[in-house]
Coordinates of C-alpha atoms in Angstrom, one line a residue:
M789 CA 108.4 150.7 52.9
T790 CA 108.8 154.0 51.2
V791 CA 109.5 157.3 52.9
A792 CA 106.1 158.6 51.8
K793 CA 104.4 155.6 53.5
L794 CA 106.4 156.2 56.7
A795 CA 105.3 159.9 56.6
E796 CA 101.7 158.9 56.2
L797 CA 101.9 156.5 59.1
S798 CA 103.6 159.2 61.2
E799 CA 100.8 161.6 60.5
H800 CA 98.2 159.0 61.4
N801 CA 99.9 158.3 64.7
K802 CA 100.1 162.0 65.5
A803 CA 96.4 162.4 64.8
R804 CA 95.6 159.4 67.0
E805 CA 97.8 160.6 69.9
K806 CA 96.3 164.1 69.6
A807 CA 92.8 162.7 69.8
E808 CA 93.6 160.6 72.8
M809 CA 95.3 163.6 74.6
E810 CA 92.3 165.8 73.9
E811 CA 89.9 163.2 75.3
K812 CA 91.7 163.4 78.7
L813 CA 91.5 167.2 78.9
T814 CA 88.9 169.1 80.8
N815 CA 87.0 172.1 79.3
A816 CA 89.4 174.5 81.0
Q817 CA 92.5 172.7 79.7
R818 CA 91.0 172.6 76.2
E819 CA 90.5 176.3 76.2
E820 CA 94.0 176.8 77.5
L821 CA 95.3 174.5 74.8
N822 CA 93.6 176.5 72.1
N823 CA 95.0 179.8 73.5
V824 CA 98.5 178.3 73.5
Q825 CA 98.2 177.0 70.0
Q826 CA 97.1 180.4 68.8
Q827 CA 100.0 182.0 70.5
V828 CA 102.5 179.5 69.0
A829 CA 101.0 179.8 65.5
G830 CA 101.1 183.6 65.7
G831 CA 97.4 184.2 65.8
G832 CA 96.6 182.7 62.4
I833 CA 99.3 184.4 60.3
F834 CA 100.4 181.1 58.8
E835 CA 97.0 180.1 57.4
D836 CA 98.0 180.8 53.7
W837 CA 101.4 179.1 53.7
E838 CA 102.7 177.1 50.8
P839 CA 105.2 174.2 51.0
L840 CA 108.7 175.0 50.0
Y841 CA 109.1 171.7 48.1
D842 CA 107.0 168.9 46.8
R843 CA 107.4 165.7 48.9
T844 CA 106.8 163.4 45.9
M845 CA 109.7 165.0 44.0
N846 CA 112.1 164.7 47.0
D847 CA 111.5 161.1 48.1
D848 CA 114.8 160.0 46.5
L849 CA 116.7 162.8 48.2
E850 CA 115.2 161.9 51.6
C851 CA 116.1 158.2 51.1
N852 CA 119.7 159.2 50.7
S853 CA 119.8 161.7 53.6
N854 CA 121.5 161.1 56.9
S855 CA 119.7 159.4 59.8
S856 CA 119.7 162.7 61.7
D857 CA 117.4 164.2 59.1
S858 CA 114.9 161.3 58.9
D859 CA 111.2 161.6 59.7
D860 CA 111.6 159.2 62.6
E861 CA 113.7 161.7 64.6
W862 CA 111.8 164.8 63.6
E863 CA 109.5 166.3 66.2
D864 CA 106.9 169.1 66.0
D865 CA 108.3 171.9 68.1
D866 CA 104.8 173.5 68.4
E867 CA 103.2 170.4 69.8
V868 CA 106.2 169.9 72.2
A869 CA 105.8 173.4 73.5
V870 CA 102.0 173.0 74.0
V871 CA 102.4 169.6 75.8
D872 CA 105.2 170.9 78.0
E873 CA 103.3 174.0 79.0
L874 CA 100.2 172.0 80.0
G875 CA 102.3 169.3 81.7
L876 CA 100.8 166.5 79.7
R877 CA 104.0 164.8 78.5
G878 CA 103.8 161.0 79.2
T879 CA 106.3 158.9 81.0
G880 CA 109.2 157.9 78.8
G881 CA 110.7 154.5 78.5
A882 CA 113.9 155.6 80.3
E883 CA 111.9 157.1 83.2
W884 CA 109.9 153.9 83.5
E885 CA 113.1 151.8 83.4
D886 CA 114.6 154.0 86.2
R887 CA 111.5 153.5 88.3
L888 CA 111.6 149.7 88.0
R889 CA 115.3 149.7 88.8
S890 CA 114.8 151.8 91.9
H891 CA 112.0 149.5 93.1
Q892 CA 114.2 146.5 92.5
D893 CA 117.1 148.1 94.4
A894 CA 114.7 148.9 97.3
W895 CA 113.5 145.3 97.4
G896 CA 117.0 144.1 97.4
D897 CA 117.9 146.2 100.4
Q898 CA 114.9 145.1 102.3
I899 CA 114.9 141.3 101.6
P900 CA 117.4 140.3 104.3
T901 CA 115.3 142.1 106.9
L902 CA 112.1 140.8 105.5
I903 CA 113.4 137.2 105.6
N904 CA 113.8 137.4 109.4
A905 CA 110.3 138.8 109.7
Y906 CA 108.9 136.0 107.5
L907 CA 110.6 133.4 109.6
A908 CA 109.2 135.0 112.8
F909 CA 105.7 134.8 111.2
L910 CA 106.2 131.1 110.4
D911 CA 107.4 130.4 113.9
A912 CA 104.5 132.2 115.5
N913 CA 102.1 130.1 113.4
T914 CA 103.9 126.9 114.1
H915 CA 104.2 127.5 117.9
P916 CA 101.4 129.9 118.8
D917 CA 102.0 129.5 122.6
S918 CA 105.7 130.5 122.4
E919 CA 106.8 133.8 123.9
P920 CA 108.3 136.5 121.6
A921 CA 112.0 136.8 121.5
G922 CA 112.1 140.2 123.1
P923 CA 109.9 143.2 123.9
E924 CA 109.1 145.6 121.1
I925 CA 108.4 149.2 121.7
S926 CA 105.6 150.6 119.6
T927 CA 106.2 154.0 118.0
G928 CA 102.7 154.4 116.6
Q929 CA 100.2 152.8 114.4
F930 CA 99.4 152.8 110.7
K931 CA 96.3 151.7 108.7
I932 CA 96.4 149.8 105.4
R933 CA 94.0 148.0 103.2
C934 CA 94.4 144.3 103.6
I935 CA 93.3 141.7 101.1
S936 CA 92.7 138.1 102.3
L937 CA 91.0 135.1 100.7
W938 CA 87.5 135.9 101.6
R939 CA 87.4 139.6 102.5
E940 CA 89.0 143.0 102.0
E941 CA 89.2 145.4 104.9
T942 CA 91.3 148.2 106.5
K943 CA 93.4 147.1 109.4
S944 CA 95.6 148.9 112.0
F945 CA 99.0 147.6 113.0
P946 CA 101.4 148.8 115.6
L947 CA 104.6 150.2 114.1
H948 CA 107.9 149.2 115.6
N949 CA 111.5 150.4 115.0
G950 CA 110.7 153.8 113.3
N951 CA 108.3 155.0 110.6
S952 CA 110.3 154.0 107.5
S953 CA 108.8 151.9 104.7
V954 CA 111.1 149.0 105.8
A955 CA 109.5 149.0 109.3
V956 CA 106.0 149.0 107.7
N957 CA 106.9 146.0 105.5
V958 CA 108.4 144.2 108.4
T959 CA 105.3 144.7 110.5
L960 CA 103.1 143.6 107.7
I961 CA 105.0 140.3 107.1
Q962 CA 105.1 139.6 110.9
N963 CA 101.3 139.8 110.7
G964 CA 101.0 137.6 107.6
F965 CA 100.7 140.2 104.8
I966 CA 103.0 141.2 102.0
A967 CA 102.9 144.7 100.4
P968 CA 103.4 144.9 96.6
S969 CA 105.5 148.1 97.0
P970 CA 108.8 148.5 98.8
T971 CA 108.1 152.2 99.5
R972 CA 104.9 153.8 100.6
P973 CA 102.7 150.7 100.5
T974 CA 98.9 151.3 100.3
V975 CA 97.7 147.7 100.1
A976 CA 98.8 144.4 101.6
I977 CA 98.0 140.9 100.4
S978 CA 97.6 137.9 102.8
V979 CA 100.4 135.3 102.8
K980 CA 97.8 132.6 102.9
L981 CA 96.3 133.9 99.7
L982 CA 99.7 134.0 98.0
E983 CA 100.5 130.5 99.3
L984 CA 97.2 129.3 97.7
L985 CA 98.1 131.0 94.4
A986 CA 101.6 129.5 94.4
T987 CA 100.3 126.0 95.1
V988 CA 97.7 126.3 92.3
Q989 CA 100.3 127.5 89.8
K990 CA 102.7 124.7 90.9
R991 CA 100.1 122.0 90.1
C992 CA 98.5 123.8 87.1
P993 CA 101.0 126.2 85.5
S994 CA 98.5 127.1 82.8
I995 CA 96.5 129.2 85.3
S996 CA 97.5 132.8 85.0
V997 CA 97.7 135.5 87.6
Q998 CA 95.1 137.5 85.8
G999 CA 92.7 134.5 85.9
M1000 CA 93.2 134.1 89.7
A1001 CA 92.9 137.9 90.2
R1002 CA 89.5 137.8 88.4
S1003 CA 88.4 134.8 90.4
F1004 CA 89.3 136.6 93.7
C1005 CA 87.3 139.6 92.6
D1006 CA 84.3 137.4 91.9
L1007 CA 84.6 135.9 95.4
W1008 CA 84.6 139.4 96.9
N1009 CA 81.8 140.6 94.6
V1010 CA 83.9 143.6 93.3
P1011 CA 84.7 144.7 89.8
F1012 CA 88.1 143.6 88.4
K1013 CA 90.7 146.3 88.0
N1014 CA 94.0 145.9 86.0
Y1015 CA 96.0 147.4 88.9
F1016 CA 95.0 144.5 91.2
Q1017 CA 96.6 142.0 88.8
T1018 CA 99.8 144.0 89.0
Q1019 CA 99.7 144.2 92.8
L1020 CA 99.0 140.5 93.0
S1021 CA 101.8 139.6 90.6
T1022 CA 104.3 141.8 92.5
A1023 CA 103.4 140.4 95.9
L1024 CA 103.6 136.9 94.5
D1025 CA 107.2 137.6 93.2
V1026 CA 108.2 138.8 96.7
Y1027 CA 106.7 135.7 98.2
Y1028 CA 108.7 133.5 95.8
V1029 CA 111.9 135.4 96.7
L1030 CA 111.3 134.9 100.5
Q1031 CA 110.6 131.2 100.0
R1032 CA 113.8 130.8 97.9
K1033 CA 116.0 132.7 100.4
C1034 CA 114.6 130.8 103.3
Q1035 CA 115.4 127.5 101.5
Q1036 CA 118.9 128.7 100.8
R1037 CA 119.4 129.5 104.5
L1038 CA 118.1 126.1 105.5
H1039 CA 120.5 124.3 103.1
K1040 CA 123.4 126.4 104.4
I1041 CA 122.6 125.4 108.0
L1042 CA 122.3 121.8 107.1
G1043 CA 125.5 121.9 105.0
L1044 CA 123.6 121.2 101.7
D1045 CA 124.6 124.4 99.9
S1046 CA 127.3 122.7 97.8
L1047 CA 126.8 120.4 94.8
E1048 CA 128.9 117.6 96.4
A1049 CA 126.7 117.7 99.6
K1050 CA 123.5 117.5 97.5
L1051 CA 124.9 114.4 95.7
K1052 CA 125.8 112.7 99.0
A1053 CA 122.4 113.4 100.5
C1054 CA 120.3 112.3 97.5
C1055 CA 118.8 108.8 97.2
P1056 CA 120.7 106.7 94.7
P1057 CA 117.7 104.5 93.7
C1058 CA 115.6 107.6 93.1
T1059 CA 118.3 108.9 90.6
N1060 CA 118.6 105.6 88.8
K1061 CA 117.1 105.6 85.3
V1062 CA 116.1 102.3 83.7
T1063 CA 116.6 101.9 80.0
R1064 CA 113.4 102.2 78.0
K1065 CA 111.3 103.0 81.1

């Protein structure tokens, strides 16, 4: 691909990005954008400018230039100034990567505590008549939108052990809900719903999370939104982590956390393979 073709593609991308940005602006922002562009351009004093060189005559020179002078690394200072002044610069890849890493670290810090809450939830459902391990002092209440298999409603839960996001997630799991966010959760998804989704995917891996999310929206008679697919996928990942960590704890208690112990506990006839069968 020639430099001229790359330049043409770059100009096309700039025009498309500019059109998309202008569609998101209000009338006041568009007026402010025009004023800033006039200030940057000097009030129209550059209307009769002429290029200093002919691009077609300098393609060979640009092909041999250093990477620091290439069109890919060039950026329009005027557009950057306008976008920065209006506060419309998008989220960069590095910023999004940092956000995902911070969420992953937050989940990693909470998982050990959430496992205990999940085991308490399973024990309460297995033995509903058993008394709690100890009295818990309520420090307040919080409301959150809860999504179950057949309905979506706002519920109130008593908050124990402080007002942190960890305490909120612990309370949610103790009541059978998993939040898709480690910090400042605004929605919680039922463990029963996640268990159903995990079972369906186990027996039919071709079913996607998006397909299940659309099916749930049809059951609730609500329009499908892309963010619900993301929330459902994240909550399902947390559910899988809790299941795996609980299984690891069980194997450690039973002494099956080593490869040798697994070989001793397995059934020899089940591991036997018959030739041509």
